[in-house]
Structures are given as structure tokens and as C-alpha cells.
Amino acid sequence: MKEFEQKVLNDGIVINDDILKVDNFLNHQIDVKLIRNLGEDIKDFFKDVKVDKVLTIEASGIAIAFAVCEAYGGIPMVFAKKSKSATVGDDVYSTEIKSFTRNTVSKVTVCNKYLNKGEKVLIVDDFLAEGNAAMGLLDLCKQAGAEVVGYATAVEKEFQGGRAKIEATGIRVYSGARIKGFKDNKPVF
Ligand code: 5GP
């Protein structure tokens, strides 16, 4: 079993039929060595493509995306913002994303100077469930004319259908741990 799957198995807490809590190493406290290794693994998986930039969404994707950028020797990372703050101007690409865990829809933005036409972008996130966050990030790249060269998630819940949506667009998917389902309050890979 991969190091990352072992961690998900040991420390992940099944909250209900749909949600896994990984606050111990990813969503609250961060296991830096583990996430650094995950970043290396992601780079290795996409070794045949050129990556100029990594795009994620705040907040929990940031640590993983940072680790991926480090693995590439320090390429830039951009995170889409969920709330419009006073520091975000009007020159933005925006899309709407339904939150899997909160069941709300929020407007997500990226300043247009940070996503550019022709840039090769790797999208990274902490979880892949129904694929709404992924499709929203893809939409932002499409608006910018950037080329999405891959999608990587730390944890994939295969039974929620996100992978199929991404792969249907021709984009390759990496997951650190691919969960088939939950059994006896434990993830099954
Ligand atoms: P999707 O958009 O693919 O339906 O859901 C992905 C997003 O929802 C991720 O960005 C993640 O923040 C959140 N998410 C989905 N499933 C889970 C889960 O089981 N646990 C946690 N902690 N977050 C999740």
C-alpha cells in the first residue's frame, strides 16, 4: 500500500456515507513530510507533460499545490478565491462552484493576470468527490485560454463520480488515495 493510502487508512475518520475527515494530516494539521512526498509523486505521474503553473482552490488545496510546485523546483502556484475581498479587483475570471461539504454555491475568482493564455496548468485539490470544484477550476482555465495538462487530488472518492467528469474532457487524473467506498467506518481502496 502507498504511504499516502496508509495514512488515509490509519488517520482518516469516516463522518458519514459521504465524507472523510482528514484534519490530522491535511485539512487542519498538516503532515509536511507526507504532503511533500505526495507532491513528488504527483510530479512523477505527470513527468511526460510540461507544467508551467499549478492552480488550486482555497483553502485546503494550497498546501498540496505548494508541495507540487516545490517538487517542480519552485514553479508558481495560484489559488482561486472563494470570497470576494477588498483586495480582489474587477479584472477577474469567475465561476460558480457547489461545495460538497457545505452544500452551498459560491462564486470563485482568479485575477486574470495570474492565469494566462497558453500556460500549461496542473490543477490540484485535496479531495475529488463529484468533481464540481475541478470543473469550476477547468472553467477558469478555459476563460483564460490556459491549457490544463492534468488534474491531481490527494483523496479521490471514486463512488462520487468526479473522475469520470474530468476524464470525459480528456484530462488525466492522479489520486494519492483512491477510495472505492467506506466499510465498517474505514475507507476501502
Ligand atoms: P467536489 O467538488 O469534487 O464534489 O468536492 C471536492 C471539494 O469538496 C474539495 O475541494 C474538498 O474541499 C471538499 N470535499 C469533498 N469531499 C470531501 C471529504 O470527504 N472530506 C473533506 N474534508 N472535504 C471534502
Short mmCIF file of C-alpha atoms and ligand atoms in Angstrom, two decimals:
data_model
loop_
_atom_site.label_atom_id
_atom_site.label_comp_id
_atom_site.label_asym_id
_atom_site.label_seq_id
_atom_site.Cartn_x
_atom_site.Cartn_y
_atom_site.Cartn_z
CA MET A 1 0.00 0.00 0.00
CA LYS A 2 1.22 3.50 -0.83
CA GLU A 3 2.39 5.68 2.08
CA PHE A 4 -0.45 8.13 1.45
CA GLU A 5 -3.14 5.41 1.38
CA GLN A 6 -1.77 4.00 4.64
CA LYS A 7 -2.13 7.43 6.27
CA VAL A 8 -5.69 7.81 4.99
CA LEU A 9 -6.49 4.35 6.35
CA ASN A 10 -4.87 4.94 9.75
CA ASP A 11 -5.90 8.53 10.42
CA GLY A 12 -8.94 9.25 8.21
CA ILE A 13 -12.26 9.41 10.07
CA VAL A 14 -15.41 8.37 8.25
CA ILE A 15 -18.01 11.01 9.20
CA ASN A 16 -20.95 9.52 7.28
CA ASP A 17 -21.58 7.66 4.00
CA ASP A 18 -20.13 10.57 2.02
CA ILE A 19 -17.43 12.39 3.95
CA LEU A 20 -14.00 11.56 5.28
CA LYS A 21 -12.27 13.79 7.81
CA VAL A 22 -8.52 14.14 7.42
CA ASP A 23 -7.86 17.02 9.82
CA ASN A 24 -4.96 15.17 11.39
CA PHE A 25 -2.68 15.42 8.36
CA LEU A 26 -4.28 17.51 5.61
CA ASN A 27 -7.21 19.77 6.44
CA HIS A 28 -6.17 21.28 9.77
CA GLN A 29 -2.83 19.95 10.97
CA ILE A 30 -0.53 19.26 8.02
CA ASP A 31 1.94 16.39 7.84
CA VAL A 32 4.58 18.26 5.90
CA LYS A 33 6.78 15.27 5.03
CA LEU A 34 3.78 13.28 3.80
CA ILE A 35 2.49 16.15 1.68
CA ARG A 36 5.98 16.82 0.33
CA ASN A 37 6.19 13.16 -0.78
CA LEU A 38 2.73 13.43 -2.33
CA GLY A 39 3.96 16.46 -4.29
CA GLU A 40 6.89 14.38 -5.63
CA ASP A 41 4.52 11.55 -6.56
CA ILE A 42 2.27 13.94 -8.48
CA LYS A 43 5.23 15.35 -10.37
CA ASP A 44 6.37 11.82 -11.20
CA PHE A 45 2.90 10.86 -12.50
CA PHE A 46 2.86 13.84 -14.88
CA LYS A 47 6.53 13.55 -15.89
CA ASP A 48 5.68 13.37 -19.58
CA VAL A 49 3.99 16.78 -19.68
CA LYS A 50 5.32 20.29 -19.21
CA VAL A 51 3.78 22.19 -16.32
CA ASP A 52 4.12 25.98 -16.06
CA LYS A 53 1.82 26.63 -13.12
CA VAL A 54 -0.33 24.90 -10.52
CA LEU A 55 -3.90 26.03 -9.88
CA THR A 56 -5.85 25.12 -6.75
CA ILE A 57 -8.71 26.47 -4.64
CA GLU A 58 -8.52 27.91 -1.14
CA ALA A 59 -8.01 26.74 1.49
CA SER A 60 -7.17 23.06 1.72
CA GLY A 61 -5.70 22.67 -1.75
CA ILE A 62 -2.98 25.21 -1.03
CA ALA A 63 -0.58 23.04 0.97
CA ILE A 64 -0.65 20.24 -1.61
CA ALA A 65 -0.31 22.65 -4.52
CA PHE A 66 2.66 24.28 -2.79
CA ALA A 67 4.32 20.87 -2.36
CA VAL A 68 3.80 20.14 -6.06
CA CYS A 69 5.34 23.49 -7.04
CA GLU A 70 8.31 22.74 -4.78
CA ALA A 71 8.72 19.34 -6.48
CA TYR A 72 8.95 21.20 -9.82
CA GLY A 73 11.73 23.38 -8.37
CA GLY A 74 9.52 26.31 -7.45
CA ILE A 75 7.06 26.96 -10.29
CA PRO A 76 4.25 29.45 -9.47
CA MET A 77 1.05 28.42 -7.72
CA VAL A 78 -2.26 30.25 -7.90
CA PHE A 79 -5.28 29.61 -5.74
CA ALA A 80 -8.80 30.54 -6.68
CA LYS A 81 -10.51 32.68 -4.04
CA LYS A 82 -13.90 31.77 -2.65
CA SER A 83 -14.94 35.11 -1.27
CA LYS A 84 -14.62 38.50 -2.87
CA SER A 85 -12.28 40.50 -0.70
CA ALA A 86 -11.46 44.19 -0.99
CA THR A 87 -8.06 43.25 -2.40
CA VAL A 88 -9.56 41.43 -5.42
CA GLY A 89 -10.18 43.87 -8.28
CA ASP A 90 -12.68 43.61 -11.13
CA ASP A 91 -10.26 42.05 -13.60
CA VAL A 92 -11.08 38.50 -12.67
CA TYR A 93 -12.20 35.25 -14.19
CA SER A 94 -15.07 33.87 -12.16
CA THR A 95 -17.17 30.76 -11.94
CA GLU A 96 -19.64 29.19 -9.55
CA ILE A 97 -18.81 26.08 -7.58
CA LYS A 98 -21.13 23.99 -5.42
CA SER A 99 -19.45 23.00 -2.19
CA PHE A 100 -19.67 19.28 -1.49
CA THR A 101 -19.27 19.60 2.26
CA ARG A 102 -21.38 22.74 2.83
CA ASN A 103 -23.99 22.28 0.08
CA THR A 104 -23.75 25.95 -0.85
CA VAL A 105 -22.79 27.57 -4.15
CA SER A 106 -20.06 30.15 -4.11
CA LYS A 107 -18.52 32.45 -6.64
CA VAL A 108 -14.86 31.65 -7.15
CA THR A 109 -12.41 34.04 -8.76
CA VAL A 110 -8.87 34.30 -10.07
CA CYS A 111 -7.32 37.61 -11.03
CA ASN A 112 -6.82 37.50 -14.79
CA LYS A 113 -3.15 38.45 -14.60
CA TYR A 114 -2.39 35.16 -12.80
CA LEU A 115 -3.84 32.83 -15.45
CA ASN A 116 -2.63 33.40 -18.97
CA LYS A 117 -3.34 32.24 -22.49
CA GLY A 118 -1.20 29.25 -23.48
CA GLU A 119 0.04 28.49 -19.95
CA LYS A 120 0.20 24.78 -19.12
CA VAL A 121 -1.70 24.34 -15.89
CA LEU A 122 -1.87 21.41 -13.49
CA ILE A 123 -4.96 21.53 -11.27
CA VAL A 124 -4.52 20.26 -7.70
CA ASP A 125 -7.03 19.80 -4.88
CA ASP A 126 -7.36 17.97 -1.57
CA PHE A 127 -10.48 15.90 -2.39
CA LEU A 128 -12.25 14.76 -5.53
CA ALA A 129 -15.90 13.93 -4.91
CA GLU A 130 -18.49 14.92 -7.57
CA GLY A 131 -15.95 16.96 -9.49
CA ASN A 132 -17.65 20.34 -9.13
CA ALA A 133 -14.53 22.10 -7.83
CA ALA A 134 -12.46 20.52 -10.62
CA MET A 135 -14.94 21.57 -13.33
CA GLY A 136 -15.02 25.11 -11.93
CA LEU A 137 -11.21 25.35 -11.99
CA LEU A 138 -11.23 23.96 -15.53
CA ASP A 139 -13.72 26.66 -16.47
CA LEU A 140 -11.41 29.38 -15.11
CA CYS A 141 -8.54 28.00 -17.22
CA LYS A 142 -10.80 27.88 -20.29
CA GLN A 143 -11.77 31.53 -19.79
CA ALA A 144 -8.07 32.43 -19.64
CA GLY A 145 -7.14 30.31 -22.65
CA ALA A 146 -4.76 28.30 -20.45
CA GLU A 147 -4.18 24.63 -21.23
CA VAL A 148 -4.99 22.14 -18.47
CA VAL A 149 -2.39 19.36 -18.65
CA GLY A 150 -3.62 17.28 -15.72
CA TYR A 151 -5.63 17.06 -12.52
CA ALA A 152 -4.29 15.73 -9.20
CA THR A 153 -6.09 15.16 -5.92
CA ALA A 154 -4.85 13.86 -2.58
CA VAL A 155 -8.01 11.82 -1.90
CA GLU A 156 -10.46 10.56 -4.51
CA LYS A 157 -13.82 9.12 -3.55
CA GLU A 158 -14.33 7.07 -6.69
CA PHE A 159 -18.01 6.33 -5.91
CA GLN A 160 -18.97 10.02 -6.23
CA GLY A 161 -18.22 10.26 -9.93
CA GLY A 162 -15.77 13.17 -10.19
CA ARG A 163 -13.09 11.28 -12.11
CA ALA A 164 -15.47 10.39 -14.96
CA LYS A 165 -16.39 14.06 -15.45
CA ILE A 166 -12.75 15.14 -15.65
CA GLU A 167 -11.64 12.26 -17.85
CA ALA A 168 -14.55 12.96 -20.21
CA THR A 169 -12.78 16.25 -21.04
CA GLY A 170 -9.63 14.31 -22.00
CA ILE A 171 -7.71 15.28 -18.85
CA ARG A 172 -5.69 12.69 -16.92
CA VAL A 173 -6.42 12.21 -13.21
CA TYR A 174 -3.98 11.33 -10.40
CA SER A 175 -5.12 10.46 -6.91
CA GLY A 176 -2.94 9.84 -3.83
CA ALA A 177 -5.59 7.54 -2.39
CA ARG A 178 -8.48 6.20 -4.47
CA ILE A 179 -11.34 5.20 -2.21
CA LYS A 180 -13.84 2.67 -3.58
CA GLY A 181 -16.17 3.02 -0.62
CA PHE A 182 -16.45 3.01 3.15
CA LYS A 183 -16.83 -0.27 5.03
CA ASP A 184 -17.02 -0.68 8.83
CA ASN A 185 -16.16 3.02 9.14
CA LYS A 186 -12.93 2.59 7.19
CA PRO A 187 -12.03 3.56 3.64
CA VAL A 188 -11.60 0.69 1.16
CA PHE A 189 -9.18 1.26 -1.73
P1 5GP B 1 -16.32 18.04 -5.46
O1 5GP B 1 -16.35 19.44 -5.96
O2 5GP B 1 -15.39 17.15 -6.25
O3 5GP B 1 -17.68 17.46 -5.29
O4 5GP B 1 -15.73 18.10 -3.99
C1 5GP B 1 -14.39 18.47 -3.79
C2 5GP B 1 -14.25 19.56 -2.78
O5 5GP B 1 -15.11 19.33 -1.65
C3 5GP B 1 -12.84 19.59 -2.25
O6 5GP B 1 -12.29 20.84 -2.61
C4 5GP B 1 -12.96 19.44 -0.75
O7 5GP B 1 -12.62 20.64 -0.13
C5 5GP B 1 -14.39 19.10 -0.46
N1 5GP B 1 -14.61 17.68 -0.10
C6 5GP B 1 -15.28 16.76 -0.83
N2 5GP B 1 -15.38 15.61 -0.18
C7 5GP B 1 -14.74 15.77 0.99
C8 5GP B 1 -14.49 14.89 2.11
O8 5GP B 1 -14.88 13.72 2.16
N3 5GP B 1 -13.77 15.43 3.14
C9 5GP B 1 -13.32 16.71 3.14
N4 5GP B 1 -12.62 17.11 4.20
N5 5GP B 1 -13.54 17.56 2.10
C10 5GP B 1 -14.24 17.10 1.04
#
